Amino acid sequence: MRLSPDQRSALTSLWLAGPATLAMVVFIFLPVAIVAVLSFTDYQFGASSFNWSGLDNYIKLFTSSIGQRAITNTLLYVAIVIPFSVGFGLFVAIGLHQMSTWAPRLSNVMKTVYFLPVAATLVAMSVAWQMVLHPSLGIVNQSLAALGAAPQNWLSDRGLVLYTLAMIGIWQSIGYNMVLFLAGLAAIPSDLYDAAEVDGAGSGWSRFWTVTWPMLGPTTLFVMVVTATNAFRVFETVATMTKGGPAFASDTLVYALYREGFVYFKAGYASAITMVFFVFLLVLTLLQFRVVEKKVHYR
Amino acid sequence: MSNILELRDVTRVFGDRTVLDRVSISIRQGSFTTLLGASGCGKSTSLRIMAGLDRPSGGDVLLDGKTVSGLTAYERNVAMVFQSYALYPHLTVAQNIALPLTMRHLSTLGRVPVLGSLVPGASEARRMILAKVGETAEALGLGELLDRKPGQLSGGQKQRVALGRALVRDPSLFLLDEPLSNLDARLRVRMRSEISALHRRTGKAFIYVTHDQTEAMAMADQIVVMIGGKVAQAGAPRELYERPANRDVAAFVGHNAINFLEQGDGIEIGNSVAGLRPEDLSPDTAGTLSARLESAEYLGSEIVLGLRSAKGTEIRAIAPGDYAVPAPGSELRLGFSPRKLHLFDATTGARLETAA
């Protein structure tokens, strides 16, 4: 049997894209669908049956104080991490980009140093942070004491713990954002800077607002999406350093999901948390791509 | 007429590479000067040094008789048009053209969209800018496009916007860096005459960098030919064509590549090289040169003949369009006027003045 060229090319496409599509359906879409179904039940891991419970799981998440705490903590954490991580990432990238013209070697060393936290395992880094932030032995409190300031319980003070974790989150993501911004900076045509210079926008500040910032638009959008998704997923630092405590002051969505699902085996409730988490990410991504994309690519 | 701009013994060294070697160029007030040369000859670097975007390693830059080495491009008040147009992609056509004016007439606070209108004097400045931008855009035929972004424009339209941005600010001097090289051939010819018209209208000095000798010949009243980081010859197009200072300039200038003949190619020239342009060499039964015909390109108004001398040198000659081309391989006699013969030193390549 001879196939027409159209049929043959269709077959090739199917052969190339088919396996990946199948894997995606089986390993991503199907589990999401199952989780979505489970979130309307009271299913427990290991149980042989379950009952439909309607929206009970969602009502519990949004009305119980622990559920609300997890949601507000996560949103606050994201709201702190995004601006600082993106801002510092851009700041460091511009600094190192300019440095590479007069001290390329030092600039490369600094890039590596900034990137280390990204490459390192966050769990291992958390141990290091625990030492640094130790109430009596840690270098932070020692320095504060030496300066005459009052030492703080960084990880066990209810009012402080979330900010401490956010600070570590920022520290961890600056390097990654810096690398993305460096790539964006390298792609800006030098002609535009020349034009800005001729047009009278040659001083540092106007150069930044006339050329650098607008030309980094697409990069900034991407960096914000990546930072936001990573911030929403905050888990390692919470699990290793605070376990959501003290008194749920640092409880976050993913940590709550882990606790409910894998410690208390409440698969139904954990599924509901997963769905909420999923919707947050979906809305965020859609918002950024639909609304901001038009403003960023200048069409 | 005085010199608006002067480079005096300007040298530019990048690392261990000398890009400009003691270059001296004078630009007369209101003139149209072309810097002509192959890529890498230092013409763009010269332009950037004139603009103040690059600093010379040695030598002086004089604007209106005063040294400007310490001044930025903006302080020199020069306008520049870039090969890539260098339009700001996030600004509309109107905002692109207005940018030099907003930078000059509005304070940092006054440039902020809404807040800016509260700054004293900002709204008058805005009105003035709007009027000037409208005027410039009308003159360049951009009136309909003012609200578009550069991404929606064709190459020719972008080129006009770039020109508009240069025109709007009334600069002391226009610098154009290969502004037409990204356009297709037909548009290039049209923009060429538009730029010439712009030059006549503004009466300002234009300095135009190009590698295209046709562009240079068509537009300039002074051509500076640059070869290997040095000024090979500067002068009017006619002077360059009729009396090239050396072999390289002769090879660069002229629509048809010049023939170089040596002793033994059928002419008695002693120990030198003769340059003879194809358009000065045509079939003539009484001619003194003899060569074998290899090819003929019919171009309508003329026929370009490809020949080879007895010694093996390639020779090109131009015959009138109605010339009956003999079969390839036949021996042809070619005639030329001795006045049109350029003689160059065989070793240095410099022009020898004993020709005529």
XYZ file of C-alpha atoms in Angstrom:
655
model
C 0.000 0.000 0.000
C 1.395 3.377 -0.989
C 0.599 6.421 1.138
C 0.238 9.884 -0.346
C 2.908 12.449 0.665
C 0.343 14.191 2.882
C -0.471 10.990 4.720
C 3.202 10.161 5.106
C 4.067 13.547 6.600
C 1.045 13.266 8.917
C 2.302 9.873 10.027
C 5.781 11.300 10.666
C 4.323 14.115 12.760
C 2.282 11.616 14.738
C 5.330 9.432 15.286
C 7.398 12.419 16.501
C 4.835 14.151 18.708
C 2.728 11.147 19.709
C 4.832 9.530 22.476
C 5.414 12.835 24.289
C 1.728 13.699 24.022
C 0.752 10.302 25.360
C 3.170 10.623 28.285
C 1.811 14.079 29.055
C -1.774 12.841 29.053
C -0.975 9.820 31.226
C 1.386 11.510 33.678
C 0.021 15.061 33.879
C -3.519 15.520 32.621
C -4.875 12.253 33.983
C -3.500 12.740 37.536
C -4.786 16.323 37.553
C -8.213 15.048 36.569
C -8.101 12.393 39.298
C -6.996 14.974 41.862
C -9.825 17.232 40.735
C -12.318 14.399 41.286
C -10.787 13.419 44.641
C -11.045 16.986 45.893
C -14.846 16.523 46.025
C -14.579 13.394 48.244
C -13.507 12.508 51.762
C -11.105 9.843 50.488
C -8.286 8.759 52.808
C -5.119 7.057 51.552
C -5.419 3.332 51.925
C -9.208 3.365 52.396
C -11.201 1.034 50.163
C -14.145 3.390 49.678
C -15.003 7.052 49.753
C -18.024 9.328 50.016
C -18.837 12.333 47.912
C -18.579 15.416 50.048
C -19.301 18.134 47.533
C -17.512 21.392 48.266
C -16.798 20.510 51.910
C -13.016 20.345 51.419
C -12.936 23.755 49.753
C -15.204 25.288 52.386
C -12.926 23.910 55.086
C -9.823 25.329 53.402
C -11.286 28.798 52.971
C -13.095 29.053 56.328
C -10.850 27.258 58.834
C -8.253 29.510 60.427
C -5.414 27.121 59.530
C -6.505 26.983 55.895
C -6.832 30.751 55.690
C -3.467 31.149 57.362
C -1.802 28.900 54.755
C -3.345 30.906 51.905
C -2.520 34.369 53.284
C 0.986 33.262 54.267
C 1.630 31.996 50.746
C 0.285 35.179 49.135
C 2.321 37.375 51.497
C 5.426 35.322 50.824
C 4.930 35.660 47.060
C 4.207 39.381 47.387
C 7.507 39.917 49.213
C 9.684 37.625 47.125
C 8.634 38.793 43.616
C 9.539 42.499 43.816
C 12.735 42.058 45.807
C 14.010 39.055 43.909
C 13.267 40.633 40.511
C 14.532 44.051 41.597
C 17.782 42.822 43.110
C 18.292 40.387 40.230
C 18.037 43.276 37.751
C 20.238 45.492 39.901
C 22.975 42.867 40.193
C 22.726 41.991 36.485
C 23.176 45.619 35.395
C 26.095 46.026 37.757
C 27.854 42.875 36.582
C 27.054 43.638 32.933
C 28.831 46.971 33.193
C 31.604 45.443 35.252
C 32.331 42.923 32.493
C 33.649 45.761 30.296
C 36.373 46.834 32.721
C 36.906 43.756 34.923
C 35.686 40.702 32.979
C 37.447 38.192 35.230
C 36.034 39.605 38.473
C 32.616 39.931 36.874
C 32.626 36.223 35.974
C 33.665 35.245 39.501
C 30.850 37.364 40.927
C 28.342 35.803 38.513
C 29.333 32.350 39.768
C 29.049 33.444 43.388
C 25.570 34.852 42.805
C 24.532 31.695 41.008
C 25.752 29.305 43.727
C 22.533 29.390 45.804
C 20.596 28.347 42.676
C 22.874 25.403 42.008
C 23.070 24.309 45.653
C 20.469 22.047 47.253
C 18.087 24.195 49.218
C 17.702 21.550 51.919
C 21.450 21.620 52.578
C 21.454 25.396 52.409
C 18.647 25.461 54.950
C 20.905 23.775 57.469
C 23.502 26.457 56.843
C 20.861 29.153 57.292
C 19.714 27.538 60.516
C 23.251 27.951 61.827
C 23.521 31.534 60.593
C 20.175 32.436 62.187
C 20.682 30.487 65.424
C 19.271 32.597 68.298
C 22.467 32.619 70.414
C 25.297 31.186 68.265
C 24.300 32.464 64.830
C 26.395 35.099 63.112
C 23.379 37.349 62.515
C 22.513 37.734 66.163
C 26.197 37.928 67.154
C 26.640 40.827 64.728
C 23.465 42.503 65.992
C 24.717 42.166 69.564
C 28.104 43.584 68.606
C 26.320 46.595 67.070
C 24.274 47.012 70.233
C 20.970 45.917 68.695
C 18.612 43.397 70.256
C 19.013 39.822 68.957
C 15.946 38.283 67.335
C 14.466 34.802 67.221
C 14.450 34.723 63.438
C 12.846 31.321 63.038
C 10.728 31.025 66.176
C 9.202 34.483 66.462
C 5.684 34.312 65.027
C 5.852 37.835 63.648
C 9.266 37.349 62.018
C 9.422 33.833 60.700
C 7.635 34.388 57.388
C 9.844 37.394 56.571
C 12.933 35.378 57.404
C 11.814 32.641 55.028
C 11.011 35.222 52.355
C 14.488 36.682 52.761
C 16.014 33.225 52.205
C 13.733 32.761 49.203
C 14.988 36.042 47.747
C 18.603 35.103 48.428
C 18.033 31.811 46.667
C 16.416 33.196 43.513
C 18.455 36.348 42.826
C 21.168 34.377 41.034
C 18.719 32.749 38.649
C 17.014 36.039 37.847
C 20.401 37.659 37.393
C 21.378 35.099 34.751
C 18.133 35.707 32.851
C 18.563 39.481 33.029
C 22.190 39.205 31.907
C 21.028 37.360 28.805
C 18.406 40.056 28.219
C 20.958 42.833 28.636
C 23.367 41.190 26.204
C 20.623 41.127 23.568
C 19.993 44.883 23.587
C 21.467 46.365 20.392
C 24.239 48.847 21.183
C 22.883 51.138 18.441
C 19.954 51.971 20.712
C 22.290 53.192 23.434
C 24.139 55.254 20.841
C 20.863 56.732 19.621
C 19.862 57.551 23.203
C 23.216 59.234 23.720
C 22.767 61.386 20.607
C 19.176 62.201 21.590
C 20.247 63.465 25.002
C 19.179 60.414 26.992
C 22.762 59.375 27.637
C 22.945 59.804 31.391
C 22.582 56.672 33.514
C 19.018 57.294 34.630
C 17.489 58.311 31.293
C 19.459 55.590 29.520
C 17.842 53.068 31.828
C 14.302 54.359 31.305
C 14.662 55.058 27.567
C 16.438 51.880 26.495
C 17.291 49.281 29.146
C 13.980 48.918 30.967
C 11.705 48.863 27.871
C 14.039 46.502 26.029
C 14.097 44.152 29.016
C 10.283 43.974 29.004
C 9.993 40.399 27.695
C 12.775 39.221 30.023
C 11.171 40.899 33.021
C 7.844 39.258 32.258
C 9.459 35.847 32.049
C 11.479 36.415 35.222
C 8.344 37.476 37.099
C 6.410 34.396 35.998
C 9.250 32.067 36.963
C 9.827 33.800 40.308
C 6.127 33.775 41.110
C 5.696 30.060 40.340
C 8.747 29.196 42.406
C 7.583 31.390 45.279
C 4.134 29.780 45.242
C 5.819 26.407 45.536
C 7.859 27.312 48.626
C 8.366 24.093 50.584
C 11.946 23.045 51.354
C 12.771 25.906 53.710
C 9.457 25.542 55.521
C 9.806 21.772 55.871
C 13.413 21.770 57.038
C 13.525 24.898 59.206
C 10.114 25.574 60.740
C 7.679 22.747 59.870
C 5.120 25.483 59.327
C 5.505 26.729 62.860
C 5.536 28.296 65.303
C 1.762 27.888 65.598
C 1.264 27.784 61.798
C 2.906 31.225 61.448
C 4.935 29.952 58.495
C 2.457 27.417 57.140
C 2.136 27.610 53.352
C -0.110 25.972 50.773
C 2.356 23.337 49.618
C 3.475 22.546 53.161
C -0.156 22.212 54.267
C -0.790 19.990 51.283
C 2.148 17.800 52.271
C 1.001 17.638 55.911
C -2.628 16.856 55.143
C -1.847 14.386 52.392
C 1.259 12.587 53.541
C 1.166 12.921 57.331
C -2.594 12.727 58.012
C -3.372 10.814 54.746
C -6.389 13.045 54.036
C -6.201 12.641 50.281
C -9.506 14.453 49.635
C -8.538 17.590 51.527
C -4.986 17.538 50.129
C -6.477 17.324 46.637
C -8.592 20.396 47.301
C -5.479 22.314 48.392
C -3.720 21.112 45.243
C -6.560 22.394 43.087
C -6.499 25.810 44.774
C -2.752 25.949 44.330
C -3.158 24.959 40.700
C -5.798 27.633 40.075
C -3.585 30.311 41.674
C -0.751 29.434 39.313
C -3.030 29.232 36.304
C -4.588 32.632 36.980
C -1.208 34.201 37.610
C 0.298 32.816 34.413
C -2.715 33.705 32.269
C -2.826 37.195 33.727
C 0.809 37.816 33.034
C 0.807 36.397 29.546
C -2.539 37.735 28.345
C -2.433 41.202 29.846
C 1.249 41.974 29.941
C 2.395 40.294 26.753
C 0.810 42.946 24.547
C 2.527 45.699 26.472
C 5.852 43.964 26.441
C 6.431 43.006 22.835
C 5.439 46.408 21.461
C 3.134 45.338 18.666
C 32.781 79.255 3.977
C 34.371 77.821 7.079
C 34.858 74.290 8.308
C 32.051 73.086 10.527
C 33.938 69.962 11.540
C 37.555 68.948 11.403
C 39.450 65.815 12.374
C 43.155 66.543 12.919
C 45.527 63.577 12.943
C 42.938 61.416 14.660
C 44.185 57.989 15.673
C 42.090 55.240 17.213
C 43.607 52.080 18.633
C 41.579 49.102 19.875
C 43.906 46.869 21.884
C 46.837 46.295 19.529
C 44.837 47.072 16.378
C 45.146 50.542 14.857
C 41.767 51.261 13.300
C 42.418 54.898 12.411
C 45.916 56.083 11.588
C 46.396 59.860 11.648
C 43.169 60.665 9.833
C 42.555 64.298 8.916
C 39.226 65.292 7.399
C 37.716 68.760 6.929
C 33.987 69.227 6.485
C 32.844 72.510 4.989
C 29.756 74.271 6.307
C 26.711 73.094 4.336
C 28.569 70.454 2.356
C 27.633 66.853 1.665
C 30.603 64.648 2.472
C 30.754 60.905 1.958
C 33.141 58.623 3.790
C 33.638 55.815 1.300
C 35.447 52.561 1.891
C 35.198 48.802 2.212
C 34.024 47.343 5.523
C 36.655 47.565 8.236
C 38.398 50.576 6.696
C 37.595 52.787 9.683
C 34.841 54.907 8.144
C 32.247 54.088 10.809
C 34.785 54.616 13.574
C 35.557 58.056 12.108
C 31.856 58.880 12.149
C 31.468 57.710 15.742
C 34.411 59.882 16.749
C 32.827 62.851 14.964
C 29.565 62.154 16.817
C 31.255 61.844 20.177
C 30.153 58.222 20.645
C 33.794 57.158 20.600
C 36.937 58.945 21.775
C 40.093 59.209 19.676
C 43.296 57.709 21.120
C 45.172 60.693 19.686
C 44.494 63.829 17.665
C 41.836 66.493 17.800
C 38.168 66.878 16.894
C 37.112 70.460 16.146
C 33.502 71.555 15.829
C 33.082 75.076 14.495
C 36.767 75.715 15.214
C 36.612 74.637 18.859
C 37.984 71.419 20.328
C 35.095 69.186 21.415
C 36.973 66.129 22.646
C 35.408 66.487 26.089
C 31.818 66.952 24.885
C 29.220 64.172 24.658
C 27.264 63.499 21.479
C 24.308 65.423 22.848
C 26.387 68.449 23.819
C 27.839 68.555 20.304
C 24.255 68.779 19.019
C 24.807 66.389 16.152
C 22.048 64.226 14.705
C 22.776 60.666 13.735
C 20.943 58.127 11.589
C 21.944 54.518 12.138
C 22.121 51.630 9.711
C 19.729 49.657 11.926
C 17.565 52.822 12.338
C 17.843 52.320 16.134
C 14.215 53.260 16.784
C 12.851 52.756 20.291
C 10.465 49.814 19.823
C 8.221 50.684 22.767
C 7.522 54.242 21.587
C 5.168 55.301 18.815
C 6.450 57.055 15.722
C 5.462 60.415 17.223
C 7.219 59.638 20.503
C 10.311 58.439 18.679
C 10.562 61.664 16.706
C 9.785 63.736 19.795
C 12.367 62.114 22.058
C 15.276 64.525 21.437
C 12.925 67.423 22.136
C 11.357 65.945 25.259
C 14.817 65.255 26.609
C 15.795 68.858 26.012
C 12.673 70.808 26.910
C 11.071 68.763 29.681
C 12.548 68.076 33.101
C 12.698 64.519 34.443
C 9.471 65.142 36.337
C 7.862 66.840 33.347
C 8.358 63.681 31.259
C 6.235 61.546 33.592
C 2.921 60.945 31.738
C 0.204 62.340 34.034
C 2.163 64.035 36.784
C 4.200 65.893 34.177
C 1.383 68.239 33.232
C 1.521 69.742 36.738
C 5.105 70.932 36.255
C 5.197 74.657 35.392
C 5.917 75.285 31.731
C 5.530 71.628 30.798
C 2.273 72.027 28.882
C 3.615 74.863 26.694
C 6.710 72.751 25.988
C 4.479 69.808 25.145
C 2.441 71.896 22.701
C 5.614 73.171 21.035
C 6.983 69.623 20.738
C 3.711 68.334 19.318
C 3.688 71.073 16.700
C 7.294 70.431 15.672
C 6.779 66.674 15.489
C 3.688 67.184 13.330
C 5.595 69.496 11.012
C 8.526 67.092 10.631
C 6.269 64.092 10.123
C 4.264 65.951 7.427
C 7.465 66.884 5.604
C 8.549 63.239 5.531
C 5.108 61.870 4.662
C 4.686 60.182 8.036
C 1.495 62.004 9.010
C -0.649 58.854 8.881
C 1.758 56.725 10.884
C 2.271 58.835 14.001
C 0.474 56.397 16.326
C 2.115 53.236 15.014
C 4.949 51.393 16.720
C 8.194 50.783 14.775
C 7.399 47.056 14.661
C 4.467 47.794 12.326
C 6.472 49.832 9.811
C 8.274 48.824 6.612
C 11.998 49.396 6.188
C 11.494 52.588 4.204
C 9.075 53.992 6.769
C 11.464 53.204 9.620
C 14.168 54.989 7.687
C 11.963 58.066 7.433
C 11.223 57.994 11.159
C 14.951 57.815 11.869
C 15.447 60.812 9.583
C 12.597 62.601 11.331
C 14.207 62.062 14.711
C 17.380 63.621 13.326
C 15.589 66.516 11.623
C 13.295 67.585 14.434
C 15.994 69.040 16.642
C 17.774 71.418 14.280
C 21.268 69.981 14.779
C 24.538 71.592 13.739
C 25.428 68.605 11.580
C 23.900 65.373 10.281
C 25.772 62.076 10.525
C 24.403 59.129 8.543
C 25.880 55.659 8.974
C 25.005 53.534 5.915
C 21.381 54.597 6.214
C 20.215 52.921 3.003
C 21.978 49.581 3.124
C 18.999 47.726 4.623
C 16.608 48.841 1.879
C 15.898 47.144 -1.438
C 17.494 48.546 -4.573
C 14.495 50.505 -5.894
C 13.741 52.156 -2.553
C 17.405 52.931 -2.093
C 17.489 55.040 -5.252
C 14.379 56.929 -4.164
C 15.606 57.576 -0.624
C 18.916 58.703 -2.100
C 17.268 61.617 -3.857
C 15.110 62.330 -0.812
C 18.180 62.634 1.378
C 19.798 64.911 -1.199
C 16.670 67.075 -1.194
C 16.745 67.150 2.603
C 20.327 68.321 2.472
C 19.444 71.168 0.130
C 16.462 72.157 2.262
C 18.246 72.204 5.613
C 21.476 73.714 4.309
C 23.345 71.842 7.060
C 26.468 69.755 6.602
C 25.779 66.059 5.978
C 28.370 63.368 6.577
C 27.388 60.108 5.004
C 29.148 56.783 5.478
C 28.766 54.202 2.733
C 30.572 51.341 1.032
C 28.607 51.928 -2.155
C 30.576 54.119 -4.538
C 27.470 54.791 -6.681
C 25.729 56.334 -3.663
C 28.816 58.382 -2.882
C 29.228 59.639 -6.446
C 25.529 60.469 -6.795
C 25.091 62.432 -3.589
C 28.331 63.925 -2.348
C 30.200 67.070 -3.176
C 33.182 65.741 -1.287
C 34.189 62.093 -1.114
C 36.735 60.878 1.405
C 38.019 57.476 0.347
C 39.328 55.505 3.305
C 41.511 52.432 2.934
C 43.060 50.521 5.822
C 42.379 53.193 8.435
C 43.887 55.997 6.388
C 42.459 58.670 4.135
C 43.493 57.536 0.660
C 42.094 60.579 -1.129
C 39.605 63.351 -0.469
C 38.022 65.465 -3.162
C 35.065 66.090 -5.433
C 33.607 63.007 -7.173
C 34.896 64.199 -10.548
C 38.379 64.695 -9.207
C 38.421 61.209 -7.696
C 37.191 59.665 -10.921
C 39.450 61.603 -13.258
C 42.590 61.802 -11.169
C 42.658 58.959 -8.622
C 45.610 59.450 -6.268
C 46.563 55.800 -6.290
C 45.741 52.366 -7.585
C 43.370 51.466 -4.743
C 41.262 54.584 -5.155
C 41.096 53.977 -8.908
C 39.903 50.443 -8.216
C 37.269 51.623 -5.738
C 35.760 54.566 -7.595
C 33.811 54.121 -10.807
C 30.801 52.024 -11.753
C 32.836 49.559 -13.847
C 35.917 48.015 -12.268
C 39.011 49.596 -13.808
C 41.499 47.535 -15.894
C 45.097 47.430 -14.768
C 47.543 46.798 -17.603
C 51.241 46.058 -17.308
C 54.181 46.063 -19.677
C 53.561 43.345 -22.240
C 49.798 43.780 -22.338
C 50.151 45.652 -25.595
C 51.066 49.147 -24.445
C 54.435 50.754 -23.889
C 54.412 52.055 -20.331
C 57.780 51.054 -18.955
C 57.984 49.973 -15.333
C 54.554 51.176 -14.200
C 50.943 50.057 -14.131
C 48.331 51.601 -16.387
C 44.750 52.061 -15.271
C 42.163 52.206 -18.011
C 38.421 52.316 -17.324
C 36.234 49.961 -19.371
C 34.116 52.937 -20.498
C 37.251 54.546 -21.972
C 38.162 51.422 -23.920
C 36.118 50.363 -26.957
C 36.503 48.287 -30.103
C 38.344 50.263 -32.760
C 39.893 48.742 -35.896
C 42.695 51.317 -35.690
C 43.251 50.678 -31.972
C 46.637 49.917 -30.446
C 45.557 47.227 -27.972
C 44.759 43.734 -29.061
C 42.970 41.072 -27.026
C 40.897 37.921 -27.467
C 37.167 38.138 -26.840
C 35.845 35.770 -24.139
C 32.368 36.995 -23.237
C 29.836 39.708 -23.984
C 27.052 40.989 -21.699
C 24.295 42.807 -23.547
C 22.830 45.558 -21.316
C 20.710 47.397 -23.875
C 22.455 50.746 -23.997
C 25.874 49.150 -23.981
C 27.667 45.845 -24.249
C 30.282 44.863 -21.685
C 33.034 42.856 -23.365
C 35.244 40.479 -21.410
C 38.627 39.992 -23.086
C 42.034 38.538 -22.334
C 45.369 39.987 -23.427
C 48.156 37.930 -24.966
C 49.822 37.897 -21.528
C 46.655 36.582 -19.891
C 45.425 39.757 -18.156
C 41.650 40.138 -17.975
C 40.406 43.274 -19.730
C 36.903 44.692 -19.787
C 35.765 47.101 -22.451
C 32.453 48.732 -23.264
C 31.001 48.807 -26.744
C 27.914 50.783 -27.816
C 24.604 48.923 -27.713
C 24.422 48.493 -31.503
C 27.876 46.924 -31.790
C 27.904 43.638 -33.697
C 29.712 41.254 -31.347
C 32.094 38.888 -33.170
C 32.340 35.211 -32.226
C 34.085 34.446 -28.907
C 37.758 33.675 -29.419
C 38.306 36.239 -32.151
C 41.043 38.823 -31.796
C 39.753 42.359 -31.277
C 41.545 45.654 -31.540
C 40.701 48.215 -28.844
C 41.215 51.945 -28.927
C 41.456 54.528 -26.150
C 42.363 58.153 -25.752
C 45.813 58.625 -24.143
C 44.255 61.356 -21.978
C 42.205 58.712 -20.189
C 45.199 56.608 -19.228
C 46.132 56.646 -15.536
C 49.692 55.659 -14.660
C 50.626 54.281 -11.269
C 53.932 53.330 -9.724
C 54.279 49.548 -9.874
C 55.540 49.208 -6.296
C 53.883 52.009 -4.282
C 50.726 52.300 -6.378
C 50.916 56.109 -6.291
C 49.770 58.132 -9.289
C 52.472 59.146 -11.782
C 51.885 62.555 -13.339
C 53.723 61.903 -16.622
C 50.725 60.176 -18.175
C 49.438 62.898 -20.436
